[in-house]
mmCIF file of C-alpha atoms and ligand atoms in Angstrom:
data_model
loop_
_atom_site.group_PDB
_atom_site.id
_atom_site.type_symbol
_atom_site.label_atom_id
_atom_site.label_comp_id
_atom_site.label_asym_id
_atom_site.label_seq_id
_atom_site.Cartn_x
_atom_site.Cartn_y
_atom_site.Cartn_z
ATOM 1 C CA UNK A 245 2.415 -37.373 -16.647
ATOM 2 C CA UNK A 246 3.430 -39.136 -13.144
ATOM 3 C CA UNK A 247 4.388 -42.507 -13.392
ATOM 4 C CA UNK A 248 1.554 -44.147 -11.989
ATOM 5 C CA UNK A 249 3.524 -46.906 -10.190
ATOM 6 C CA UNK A 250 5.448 -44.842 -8.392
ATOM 7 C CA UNK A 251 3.735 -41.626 -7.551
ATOM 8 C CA UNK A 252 0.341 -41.008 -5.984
ATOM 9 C CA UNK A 253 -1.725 -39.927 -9.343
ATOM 10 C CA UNK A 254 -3.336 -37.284 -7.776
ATOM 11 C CA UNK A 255 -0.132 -35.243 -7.411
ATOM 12 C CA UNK A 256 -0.776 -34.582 -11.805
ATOM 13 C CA UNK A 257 -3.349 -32.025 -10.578
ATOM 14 C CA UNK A 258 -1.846 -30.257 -7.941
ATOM 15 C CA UNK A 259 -0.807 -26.881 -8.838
ATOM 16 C CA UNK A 260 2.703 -25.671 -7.761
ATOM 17 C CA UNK A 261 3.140 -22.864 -4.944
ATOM 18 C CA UNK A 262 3.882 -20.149 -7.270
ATOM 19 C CA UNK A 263 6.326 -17.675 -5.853
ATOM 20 C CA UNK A 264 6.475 -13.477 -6.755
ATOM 21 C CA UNK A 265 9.413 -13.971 -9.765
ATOM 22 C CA UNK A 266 12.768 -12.621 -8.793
ATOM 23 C CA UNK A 267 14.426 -10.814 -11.694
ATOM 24 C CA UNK A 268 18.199 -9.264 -11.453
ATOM 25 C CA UNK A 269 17.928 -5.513 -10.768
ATOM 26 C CA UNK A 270 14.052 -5.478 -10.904
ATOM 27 C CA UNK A 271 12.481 -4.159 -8.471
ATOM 28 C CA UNK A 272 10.123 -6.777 -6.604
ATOM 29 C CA UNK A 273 6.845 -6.003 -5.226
ATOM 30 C CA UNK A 274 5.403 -9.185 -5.707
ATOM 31 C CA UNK A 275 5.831 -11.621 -2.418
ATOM 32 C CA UNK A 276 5.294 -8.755 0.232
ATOM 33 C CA UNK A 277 8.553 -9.178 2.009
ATOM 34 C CA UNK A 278 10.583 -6.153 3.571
ATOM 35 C CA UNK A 279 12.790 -3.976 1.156
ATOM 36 C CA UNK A 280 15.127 -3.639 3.799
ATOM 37 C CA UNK A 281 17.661 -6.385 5.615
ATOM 38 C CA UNK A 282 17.724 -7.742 9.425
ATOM 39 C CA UNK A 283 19.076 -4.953 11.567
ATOM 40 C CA UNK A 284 23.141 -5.233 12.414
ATOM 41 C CA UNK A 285 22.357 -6.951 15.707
ATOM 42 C CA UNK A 286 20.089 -9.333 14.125
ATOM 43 C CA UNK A 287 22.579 -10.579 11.461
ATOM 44 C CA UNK A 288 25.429 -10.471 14.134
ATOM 45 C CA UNK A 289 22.983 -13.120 16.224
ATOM 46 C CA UNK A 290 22.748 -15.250 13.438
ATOM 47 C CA UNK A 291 26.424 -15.352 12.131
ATOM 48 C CA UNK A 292 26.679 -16.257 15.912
ATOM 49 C CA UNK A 293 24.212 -19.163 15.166
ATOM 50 C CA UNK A 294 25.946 -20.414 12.103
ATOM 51 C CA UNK A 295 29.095 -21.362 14.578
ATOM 52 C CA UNK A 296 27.443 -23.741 15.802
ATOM 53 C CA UNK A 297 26.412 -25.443 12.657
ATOM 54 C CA UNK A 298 27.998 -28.963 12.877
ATOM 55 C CA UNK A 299 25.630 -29.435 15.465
ATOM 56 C CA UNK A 300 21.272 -30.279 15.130
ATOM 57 C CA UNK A 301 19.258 -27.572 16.159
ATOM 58 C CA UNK A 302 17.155 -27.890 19.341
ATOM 59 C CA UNK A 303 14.186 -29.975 18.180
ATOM 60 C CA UNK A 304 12.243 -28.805 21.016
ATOM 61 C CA UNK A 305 12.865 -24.518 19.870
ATOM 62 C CA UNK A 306 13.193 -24.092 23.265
ATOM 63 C CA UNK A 307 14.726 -20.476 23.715
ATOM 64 C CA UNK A 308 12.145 -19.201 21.250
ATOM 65 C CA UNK A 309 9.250 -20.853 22.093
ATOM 66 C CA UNK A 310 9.634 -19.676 25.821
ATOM 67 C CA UNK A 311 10.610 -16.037 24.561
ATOM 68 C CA UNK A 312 7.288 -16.068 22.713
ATOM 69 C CA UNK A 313 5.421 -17.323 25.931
ATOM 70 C CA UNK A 314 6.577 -14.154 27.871
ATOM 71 C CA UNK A 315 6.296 -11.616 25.020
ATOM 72 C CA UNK A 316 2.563 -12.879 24.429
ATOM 73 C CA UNK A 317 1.632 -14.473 27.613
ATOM 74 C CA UNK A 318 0.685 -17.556 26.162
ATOM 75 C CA UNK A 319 1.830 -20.765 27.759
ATOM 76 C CA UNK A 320 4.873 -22.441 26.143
ATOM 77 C CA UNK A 321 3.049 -25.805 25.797
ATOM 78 C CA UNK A 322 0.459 -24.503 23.599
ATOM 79 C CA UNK A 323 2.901 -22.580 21.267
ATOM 80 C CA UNK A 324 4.223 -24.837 18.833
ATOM 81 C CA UNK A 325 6.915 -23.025 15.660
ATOM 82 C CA UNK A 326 7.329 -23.590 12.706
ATOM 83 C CA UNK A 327 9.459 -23.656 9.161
ATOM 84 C CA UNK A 328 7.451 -20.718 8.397
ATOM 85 C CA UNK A 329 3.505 -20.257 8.617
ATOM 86 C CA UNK A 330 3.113 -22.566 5.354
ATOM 87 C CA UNK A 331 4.525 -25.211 7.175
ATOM 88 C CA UNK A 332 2.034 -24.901 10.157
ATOM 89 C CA UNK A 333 -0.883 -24.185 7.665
ATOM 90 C CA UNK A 334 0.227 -28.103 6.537
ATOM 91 C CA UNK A 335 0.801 -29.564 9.292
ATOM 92 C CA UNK A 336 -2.592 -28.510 10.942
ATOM 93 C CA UNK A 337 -4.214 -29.902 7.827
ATOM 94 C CA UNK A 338 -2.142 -32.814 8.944
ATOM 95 C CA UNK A 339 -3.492 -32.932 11.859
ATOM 96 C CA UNK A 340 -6.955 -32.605 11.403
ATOM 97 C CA UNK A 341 -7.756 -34.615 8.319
ATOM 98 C CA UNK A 342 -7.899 -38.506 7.626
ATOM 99 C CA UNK A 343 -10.393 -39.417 5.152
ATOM 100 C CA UNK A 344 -10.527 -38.125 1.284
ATOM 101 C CA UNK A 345 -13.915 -36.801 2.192
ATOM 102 C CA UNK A 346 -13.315 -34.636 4.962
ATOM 103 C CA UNK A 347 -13.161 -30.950 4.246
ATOM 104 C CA UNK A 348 -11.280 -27.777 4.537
ATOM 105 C CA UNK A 349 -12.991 -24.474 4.259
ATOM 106 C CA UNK A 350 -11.153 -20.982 3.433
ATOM 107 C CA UNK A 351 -12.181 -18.010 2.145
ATOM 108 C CA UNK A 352 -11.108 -17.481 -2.017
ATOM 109 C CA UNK A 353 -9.323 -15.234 -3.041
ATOM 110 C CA UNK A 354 -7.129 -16.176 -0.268
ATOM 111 C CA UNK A 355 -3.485 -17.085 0.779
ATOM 112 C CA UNK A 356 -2.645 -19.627 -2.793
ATOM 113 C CA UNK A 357 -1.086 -22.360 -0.144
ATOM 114 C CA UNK A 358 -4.230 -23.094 1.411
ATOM 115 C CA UNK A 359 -5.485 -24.933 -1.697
ATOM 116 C CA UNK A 360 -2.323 -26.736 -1.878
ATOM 117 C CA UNK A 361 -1.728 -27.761 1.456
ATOM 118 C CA UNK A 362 -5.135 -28.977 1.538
ATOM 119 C CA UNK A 363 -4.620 -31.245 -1.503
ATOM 120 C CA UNK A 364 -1.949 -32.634 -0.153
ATOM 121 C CA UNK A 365 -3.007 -34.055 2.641
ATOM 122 C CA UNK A 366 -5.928 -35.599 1.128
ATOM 123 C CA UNK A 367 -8.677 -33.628 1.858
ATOM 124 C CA UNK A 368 -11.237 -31.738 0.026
ATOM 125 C CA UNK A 369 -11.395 -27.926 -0.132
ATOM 126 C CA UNK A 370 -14.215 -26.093 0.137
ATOM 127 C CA UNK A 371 -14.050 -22.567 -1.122
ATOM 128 C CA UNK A 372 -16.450 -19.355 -0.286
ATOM 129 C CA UNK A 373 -15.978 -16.302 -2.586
ATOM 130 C CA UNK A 374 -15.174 -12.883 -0.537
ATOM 131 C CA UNK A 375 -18.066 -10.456 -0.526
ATOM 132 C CA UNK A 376 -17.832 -7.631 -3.000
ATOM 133 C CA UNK A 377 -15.890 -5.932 -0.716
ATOM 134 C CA UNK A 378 -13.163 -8.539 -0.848
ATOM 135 C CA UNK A 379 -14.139 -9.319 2.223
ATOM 136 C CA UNK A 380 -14.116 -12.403 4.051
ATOM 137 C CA UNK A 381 -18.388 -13.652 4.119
ATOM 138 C CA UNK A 382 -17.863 -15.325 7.276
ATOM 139 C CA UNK A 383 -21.446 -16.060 7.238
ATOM 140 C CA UNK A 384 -21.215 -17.628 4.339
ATOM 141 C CA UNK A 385 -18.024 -19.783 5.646
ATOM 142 C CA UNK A 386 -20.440 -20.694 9.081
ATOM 143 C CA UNK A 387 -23.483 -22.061 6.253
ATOM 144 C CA UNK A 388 -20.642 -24.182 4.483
ATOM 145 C CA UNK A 389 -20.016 -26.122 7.711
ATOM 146 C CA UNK A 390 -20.633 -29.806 7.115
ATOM 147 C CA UNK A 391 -20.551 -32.947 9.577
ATOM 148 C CA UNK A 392 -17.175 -33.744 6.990
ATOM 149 C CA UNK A 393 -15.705 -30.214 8.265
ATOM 150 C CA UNK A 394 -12.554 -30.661 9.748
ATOM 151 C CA UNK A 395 -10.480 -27.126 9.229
ATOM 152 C CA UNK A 396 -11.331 -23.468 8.269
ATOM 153 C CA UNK A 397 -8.735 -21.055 7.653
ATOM 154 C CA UNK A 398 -9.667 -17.587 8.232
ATOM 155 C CA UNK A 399 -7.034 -15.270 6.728
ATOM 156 C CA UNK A 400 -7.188 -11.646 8.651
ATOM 157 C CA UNK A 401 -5.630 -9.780 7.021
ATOM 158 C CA UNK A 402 -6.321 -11.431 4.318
ATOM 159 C CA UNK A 403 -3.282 -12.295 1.659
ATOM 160 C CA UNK A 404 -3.997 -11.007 -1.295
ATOM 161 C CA UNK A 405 -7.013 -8.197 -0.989
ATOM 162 C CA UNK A 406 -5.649 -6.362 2.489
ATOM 163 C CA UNK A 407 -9.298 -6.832 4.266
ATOM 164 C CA UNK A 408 -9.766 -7.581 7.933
ATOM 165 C CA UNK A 409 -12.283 -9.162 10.121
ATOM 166 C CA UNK A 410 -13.811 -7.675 12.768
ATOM 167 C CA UNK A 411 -13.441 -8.520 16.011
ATOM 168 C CA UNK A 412 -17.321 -9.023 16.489
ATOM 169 C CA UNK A 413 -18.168 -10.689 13.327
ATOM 170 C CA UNK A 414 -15.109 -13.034 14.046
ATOM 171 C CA UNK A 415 -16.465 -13.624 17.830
ATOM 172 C CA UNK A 416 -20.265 -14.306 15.682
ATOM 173 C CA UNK A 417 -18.431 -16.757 13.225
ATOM 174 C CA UNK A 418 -16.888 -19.153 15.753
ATOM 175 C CA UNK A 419 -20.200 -19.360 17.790
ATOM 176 C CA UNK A 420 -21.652 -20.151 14.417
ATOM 177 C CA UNK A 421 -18.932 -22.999 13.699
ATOM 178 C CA UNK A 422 -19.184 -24.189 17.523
ATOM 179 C CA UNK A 423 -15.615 -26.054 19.323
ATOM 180 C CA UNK A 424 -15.654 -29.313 17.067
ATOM 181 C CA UNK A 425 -14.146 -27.647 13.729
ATOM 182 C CA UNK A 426 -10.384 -26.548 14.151
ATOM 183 C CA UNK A 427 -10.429 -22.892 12.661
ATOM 184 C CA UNK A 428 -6.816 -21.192 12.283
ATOM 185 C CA UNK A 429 -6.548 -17.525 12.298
ATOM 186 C CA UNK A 430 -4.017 -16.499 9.899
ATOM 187 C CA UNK A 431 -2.392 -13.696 11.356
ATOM 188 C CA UNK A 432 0.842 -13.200 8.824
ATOM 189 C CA UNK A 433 0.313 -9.145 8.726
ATOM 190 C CA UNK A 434 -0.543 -8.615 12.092
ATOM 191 C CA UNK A 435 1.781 -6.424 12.946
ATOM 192 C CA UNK A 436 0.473 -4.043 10.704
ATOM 193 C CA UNK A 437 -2.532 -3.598 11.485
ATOM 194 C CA UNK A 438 -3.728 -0.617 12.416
ATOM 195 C CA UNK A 439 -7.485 -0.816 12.357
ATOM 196 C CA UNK A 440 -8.918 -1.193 16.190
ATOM 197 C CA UNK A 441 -11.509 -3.388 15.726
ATOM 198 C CA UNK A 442 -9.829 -5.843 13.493
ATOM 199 C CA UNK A 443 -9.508 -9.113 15.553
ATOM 200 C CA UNK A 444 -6.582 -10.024 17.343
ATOM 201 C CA UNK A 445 -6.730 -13.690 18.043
ATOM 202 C CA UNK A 446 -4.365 -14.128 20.940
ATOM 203 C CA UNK A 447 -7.093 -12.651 23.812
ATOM 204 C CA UNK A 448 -9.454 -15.329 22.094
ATOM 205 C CA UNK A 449 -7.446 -18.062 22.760
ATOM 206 C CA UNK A 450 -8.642 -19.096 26.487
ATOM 207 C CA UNK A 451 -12.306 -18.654 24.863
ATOM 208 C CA UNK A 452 -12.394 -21.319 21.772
ATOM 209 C CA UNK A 453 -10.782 -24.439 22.445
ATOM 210 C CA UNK A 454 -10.556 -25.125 18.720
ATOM 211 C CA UNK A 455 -8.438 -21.853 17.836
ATOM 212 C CA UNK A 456 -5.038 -21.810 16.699
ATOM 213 C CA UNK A 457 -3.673 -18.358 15.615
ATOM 214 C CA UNK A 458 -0.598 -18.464 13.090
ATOM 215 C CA UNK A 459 2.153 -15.598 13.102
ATOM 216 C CA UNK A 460 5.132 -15.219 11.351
ATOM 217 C CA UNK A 461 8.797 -13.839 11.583
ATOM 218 C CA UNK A 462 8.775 -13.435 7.751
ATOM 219 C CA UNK A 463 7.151 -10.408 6.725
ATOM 220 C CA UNK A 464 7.162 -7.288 9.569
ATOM 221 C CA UNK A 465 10.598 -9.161 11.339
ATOM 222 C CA UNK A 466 12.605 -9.386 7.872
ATOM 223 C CA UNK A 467 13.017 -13.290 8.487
ATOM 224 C CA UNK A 468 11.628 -14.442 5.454
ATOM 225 C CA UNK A 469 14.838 -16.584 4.056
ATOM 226 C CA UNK A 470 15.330 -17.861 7.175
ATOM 227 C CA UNK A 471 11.928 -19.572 7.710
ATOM 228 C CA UNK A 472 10.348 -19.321 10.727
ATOM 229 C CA UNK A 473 7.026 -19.061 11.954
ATOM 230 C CA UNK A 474 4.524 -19.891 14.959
ATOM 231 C CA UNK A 475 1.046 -21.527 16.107
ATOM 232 C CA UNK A 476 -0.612 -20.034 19.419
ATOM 233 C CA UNK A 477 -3.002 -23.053 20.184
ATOM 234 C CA UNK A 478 -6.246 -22.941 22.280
ATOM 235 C CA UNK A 479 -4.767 -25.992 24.004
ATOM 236 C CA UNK A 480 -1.458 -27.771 24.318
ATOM 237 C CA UNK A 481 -3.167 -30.987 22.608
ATOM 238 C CA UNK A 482 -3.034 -29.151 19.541
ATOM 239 C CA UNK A 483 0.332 -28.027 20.174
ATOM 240 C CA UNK A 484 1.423 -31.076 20.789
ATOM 241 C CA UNK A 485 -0.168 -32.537 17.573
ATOM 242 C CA UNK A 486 1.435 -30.260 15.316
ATOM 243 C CA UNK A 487 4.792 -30.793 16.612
ATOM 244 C CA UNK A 488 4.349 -34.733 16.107
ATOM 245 C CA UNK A 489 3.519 -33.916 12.450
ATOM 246 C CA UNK A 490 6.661 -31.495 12.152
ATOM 247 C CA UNK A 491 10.050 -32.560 9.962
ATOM 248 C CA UNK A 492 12.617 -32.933 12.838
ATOM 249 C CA UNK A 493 15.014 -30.260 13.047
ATOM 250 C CA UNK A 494 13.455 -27.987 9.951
ATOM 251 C CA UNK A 495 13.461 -24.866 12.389
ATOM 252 C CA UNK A 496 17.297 -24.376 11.891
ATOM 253 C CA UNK A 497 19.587 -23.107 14.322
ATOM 254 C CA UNK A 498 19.988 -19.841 12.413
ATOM 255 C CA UNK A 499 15.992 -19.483 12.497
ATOM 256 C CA UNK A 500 15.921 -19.612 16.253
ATOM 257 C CA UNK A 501 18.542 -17.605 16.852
ATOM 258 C CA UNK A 502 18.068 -15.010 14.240
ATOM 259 C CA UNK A 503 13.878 -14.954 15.265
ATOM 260 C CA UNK A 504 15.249 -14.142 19.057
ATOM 261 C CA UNK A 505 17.255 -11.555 18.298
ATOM 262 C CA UNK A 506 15.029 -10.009 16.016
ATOM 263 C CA UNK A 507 12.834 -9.774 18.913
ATOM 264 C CA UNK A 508 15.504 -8.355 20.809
ATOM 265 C CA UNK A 509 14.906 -5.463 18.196
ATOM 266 C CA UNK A 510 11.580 -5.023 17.974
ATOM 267 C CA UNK A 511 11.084 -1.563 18.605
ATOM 268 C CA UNK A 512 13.464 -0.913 15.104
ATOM 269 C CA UNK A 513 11.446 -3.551 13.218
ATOM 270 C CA UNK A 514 8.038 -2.143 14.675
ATOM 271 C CA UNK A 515 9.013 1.332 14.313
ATOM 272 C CA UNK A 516 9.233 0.343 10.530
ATOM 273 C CA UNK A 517 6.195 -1.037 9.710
ATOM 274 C CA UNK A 518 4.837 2.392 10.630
ATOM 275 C CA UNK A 519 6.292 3.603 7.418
ATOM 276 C CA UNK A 520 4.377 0.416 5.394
ATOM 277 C CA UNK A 521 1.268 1.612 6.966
ATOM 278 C CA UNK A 522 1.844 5.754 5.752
ATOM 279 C CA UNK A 523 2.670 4.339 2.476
ATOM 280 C CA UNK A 524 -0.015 2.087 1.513
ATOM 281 C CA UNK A 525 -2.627 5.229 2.541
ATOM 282 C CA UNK A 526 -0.618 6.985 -0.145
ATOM 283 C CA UNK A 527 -0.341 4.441 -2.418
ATOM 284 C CA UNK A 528 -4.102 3.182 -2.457
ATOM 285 C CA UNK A 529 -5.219 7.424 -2.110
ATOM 286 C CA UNK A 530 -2.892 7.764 -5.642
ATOM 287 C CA UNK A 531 -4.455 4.659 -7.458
ATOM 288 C CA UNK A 532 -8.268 5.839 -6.277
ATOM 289 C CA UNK A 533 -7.114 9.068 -7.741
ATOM 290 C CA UNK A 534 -6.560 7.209 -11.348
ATOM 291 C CA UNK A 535 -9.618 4.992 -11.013
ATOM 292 C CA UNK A 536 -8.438 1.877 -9.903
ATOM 293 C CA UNK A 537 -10.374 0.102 -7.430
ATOM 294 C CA UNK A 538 -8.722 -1.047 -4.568
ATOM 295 C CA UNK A 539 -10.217 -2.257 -1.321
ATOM 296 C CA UNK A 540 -8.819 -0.766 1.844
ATOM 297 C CA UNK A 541 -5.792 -2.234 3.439
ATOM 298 C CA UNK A 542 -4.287 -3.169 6.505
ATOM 299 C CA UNK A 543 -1.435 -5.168 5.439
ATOM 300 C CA UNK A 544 2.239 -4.052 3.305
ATOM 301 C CA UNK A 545 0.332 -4.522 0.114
ATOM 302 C CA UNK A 546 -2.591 -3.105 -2.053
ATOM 303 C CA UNK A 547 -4.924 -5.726 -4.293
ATOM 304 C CA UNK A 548 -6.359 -3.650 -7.371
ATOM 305 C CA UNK A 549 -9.251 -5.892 -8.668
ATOM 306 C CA UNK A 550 -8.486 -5.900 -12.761
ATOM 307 C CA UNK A 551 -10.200 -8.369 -13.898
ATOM 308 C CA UNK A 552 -9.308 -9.440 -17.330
ATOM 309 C CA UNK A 553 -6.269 -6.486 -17.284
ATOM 310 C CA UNK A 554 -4.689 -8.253 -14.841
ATOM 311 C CA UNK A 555 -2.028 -9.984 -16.738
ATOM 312 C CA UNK A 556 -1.236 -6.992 -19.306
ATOM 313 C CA UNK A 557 -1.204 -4.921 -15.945
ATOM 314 C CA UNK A 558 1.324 -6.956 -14.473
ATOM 315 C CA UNK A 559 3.452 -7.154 -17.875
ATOM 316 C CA UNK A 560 3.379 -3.285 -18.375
ATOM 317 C CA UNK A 561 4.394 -2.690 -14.692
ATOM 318 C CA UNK A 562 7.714 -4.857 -15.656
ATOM 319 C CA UNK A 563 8.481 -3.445 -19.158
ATOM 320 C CA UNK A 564 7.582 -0.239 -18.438
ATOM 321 C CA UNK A 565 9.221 0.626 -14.862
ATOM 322 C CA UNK A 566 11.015 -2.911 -14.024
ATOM 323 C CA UNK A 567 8.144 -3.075 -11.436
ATOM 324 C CA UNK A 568 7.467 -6.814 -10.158
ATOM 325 C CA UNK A 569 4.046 -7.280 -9.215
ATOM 326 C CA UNK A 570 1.801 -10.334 -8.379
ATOM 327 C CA UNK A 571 -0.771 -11.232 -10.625
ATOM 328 C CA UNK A 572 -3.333 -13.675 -9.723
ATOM 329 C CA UNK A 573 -5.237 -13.329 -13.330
ATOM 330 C CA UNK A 574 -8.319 -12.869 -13.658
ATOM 331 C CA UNK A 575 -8.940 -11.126 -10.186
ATOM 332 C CA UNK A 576 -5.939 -8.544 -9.657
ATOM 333 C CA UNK A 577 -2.805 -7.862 -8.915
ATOM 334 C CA UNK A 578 -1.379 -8.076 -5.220
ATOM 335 C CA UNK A 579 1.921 -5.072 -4.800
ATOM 336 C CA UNK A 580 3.446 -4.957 -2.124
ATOM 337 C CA UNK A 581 4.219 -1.213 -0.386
ATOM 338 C CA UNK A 582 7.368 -0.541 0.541
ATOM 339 C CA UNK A 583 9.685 2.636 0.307
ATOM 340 C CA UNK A 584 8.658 5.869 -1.286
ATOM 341 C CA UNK A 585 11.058 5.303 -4.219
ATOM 342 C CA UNK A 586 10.023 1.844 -5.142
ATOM 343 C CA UNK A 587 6.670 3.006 -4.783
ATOM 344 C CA UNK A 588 6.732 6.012 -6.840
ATOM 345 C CA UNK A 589 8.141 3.578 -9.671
ATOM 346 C CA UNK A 590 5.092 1.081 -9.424
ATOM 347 C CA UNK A 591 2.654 4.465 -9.603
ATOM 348 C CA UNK A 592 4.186 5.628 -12.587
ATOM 349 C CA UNK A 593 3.788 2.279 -14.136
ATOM 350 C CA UNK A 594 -0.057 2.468 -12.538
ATOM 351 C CA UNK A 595 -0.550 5.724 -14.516
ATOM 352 C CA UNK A 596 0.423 4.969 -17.614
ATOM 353 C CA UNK A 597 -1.186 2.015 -17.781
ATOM 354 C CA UNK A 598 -3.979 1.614 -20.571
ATOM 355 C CA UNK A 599 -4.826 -1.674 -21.093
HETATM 356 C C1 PLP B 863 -1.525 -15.156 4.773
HETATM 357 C C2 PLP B 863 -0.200 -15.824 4.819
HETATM 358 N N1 PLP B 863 -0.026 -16.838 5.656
HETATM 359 C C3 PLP B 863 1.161 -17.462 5.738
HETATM 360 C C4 PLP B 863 2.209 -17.076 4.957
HETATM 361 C C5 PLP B 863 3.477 -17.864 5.037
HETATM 362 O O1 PLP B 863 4.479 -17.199 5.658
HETATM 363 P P1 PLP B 863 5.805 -17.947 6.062
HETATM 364 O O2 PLP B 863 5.699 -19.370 5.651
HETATM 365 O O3 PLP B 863 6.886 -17.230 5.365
HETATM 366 O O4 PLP B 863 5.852 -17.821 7.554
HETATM 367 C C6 PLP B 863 2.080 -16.035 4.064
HETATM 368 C C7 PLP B 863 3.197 -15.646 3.197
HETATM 369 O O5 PLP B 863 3.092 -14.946 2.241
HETATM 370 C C8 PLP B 863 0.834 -15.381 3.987
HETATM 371 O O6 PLP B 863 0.627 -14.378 3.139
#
């Protein structure tokens, strides 16, 4: 128990971000990062960076932010970064939400921060269940719209079932919602997506003025310790917001200049992901072939829906092949897909699973 005096009470019900368990010599699957490090170049760049270390970093992420504006022709003023995604997915509940009563809608199952940061800055969430598809119902998200509707995160693809939206259902859904609802496309996995008529919210931007799309150097850039992440906003108000609700300086120096350089390299770090995107084809193909069911994916991770097995899946997959995977019981377990070898070892554990 909190004391009362002290700490808001509310904060007793608040679940803790859980994060994939790190064991020593395990192999982890379970928080769909990269296997491999930051090229040479990358880690040169940021031992660079780490000179300079007596000194604040640039509040403003100047360098970076401007680097993004070229590489995605978006303005710099509506481009606001971030100590990773999570971060922005808080502050823009920060920045929409006031009163206990206003609401924040998002798609469940769905990335396990949204819940939190919602809670914690006061506001209600609202969840809608994916389709059967583990899809997002984004006609279902449009009914839930309420005159207390202040944010809706749409998660594409989503974290932890692989799905997309489409382009057109997307373009339906935010004609639905209409411009006085902040929606936030979470892009983590965009880079790889392969799938043409998944949405890519950057040439939506000038279109929506209430669309912020969220991207991250932590998954396909191998940044993931080094938190850093971005919001392309529909308007530089809403850049300009989040950045008021930012911790000063918590994009470090080492951030910026390791996120630079690892755009410097992003043919290597592109040229990778291709090798996610084979793998999870084989990897969802094998389980299909032992009668799992798993939806298809366009992300570096497969969900297979297990309902009550989920936890005894999970469990074998560590005994039985020191396989780390992320269970979210009762629904499934989320693995992430990375080389052949680590793969292979989570199959095996798939296959002679009998729970
Ligand atoms: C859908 C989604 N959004 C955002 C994030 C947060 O990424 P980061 O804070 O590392 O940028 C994650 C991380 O797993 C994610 O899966």
């Amino acid at each position: 128990m909190t004391d009362m005096t002290l700490i808001r009470p509310d904060l007793d019900s608040l679940p803790a971000y859980v994060p994939g368990r790190a064991i020593p010599g395990a192999i982890k699957l379970a928080s769909n990062e990269v296997a491999l490090p930051p090229p040479a170049a990358v880690l040169a760049a940021i031992a660079d960076a780490a000179a300079g270390g007596n000194r604040y970093p640039d509040l403003a992420v100047t360098g970076l932010s401007e680097r993004l504006a070229t590489e995605l022709h978006v303005g710099q003023e509506r481009i606001a970064v971030g100590c990773g995604s999570v971060s922005l997915c808080q502050q823009l509940v920060q920045i929409s939400c006031r009163e206990t009563t206003d609401e924040v809608i998002f798609a469940w199952r769905s990335f396990e921060a949204y819940p939190i940061v919602t809670q914690i800055g006061n506001a209600r969430a609202v969840t809608v269940p994916l389709d059967g598809e583990f899809r997002h119902d984004l006609d279902a998200m449009a009914a839930a719209v309420t005159a207390n509707t202040r944010l809706i995160f749409v998660c594409s693809p989503n974290n932890p079932t692989g799905t997309v939206v489409h382009r057109e259902e997307f373009e339906s859904f935010m004609a639905a919602v209409g411009p006085d609802v902040l929606v936030a496309l979470d892009e983590a996995y965009h880079e790889y997506v392969t799938d043409p008529d998944a949405v890519d919210g950057i040439p939506l931007l000038d279109r929506h003025p209430n669309l912020v799309v969220l991207r991250t150097f932590s998954k396909a850039y191998r940044l993931a310790g080094l938190r850093v992440g971005y919001a392309l906003c529909a308007s530089p108000e809403i850049a300009t917001a989040l950045k008021k609700v930012c911790a000063p300086f918590s994009v470090s120096t080492l951030a910026q200049a390791g996120a630079i350089a690892a755009l410097d390299n992003a043919g290597e770090l592109l040229a990778a992901c291709k090798e996610a995107v084979g793998e999870r084809v084989r990897v969802r193909d094998a389980l299909l072939a032992m009668g799992y069911t798993v939806p298809r994916t366009q992300a570096n991770f497969v969900w297979v829906a297990l309902g009550e097995r989920t936890a005894a899946f999970a469990a074998h997959c560590l005994e039985q092949q020191t396989v780390i995977v992320r269970p979210f019981h009762p629904d499934g377990c989320r693995v992430t897909v990375t080389t052949p070898e680590e793969d292979d070892r989570f199959l095996e554990a798939a296959r002679t699973f009998s729970g």
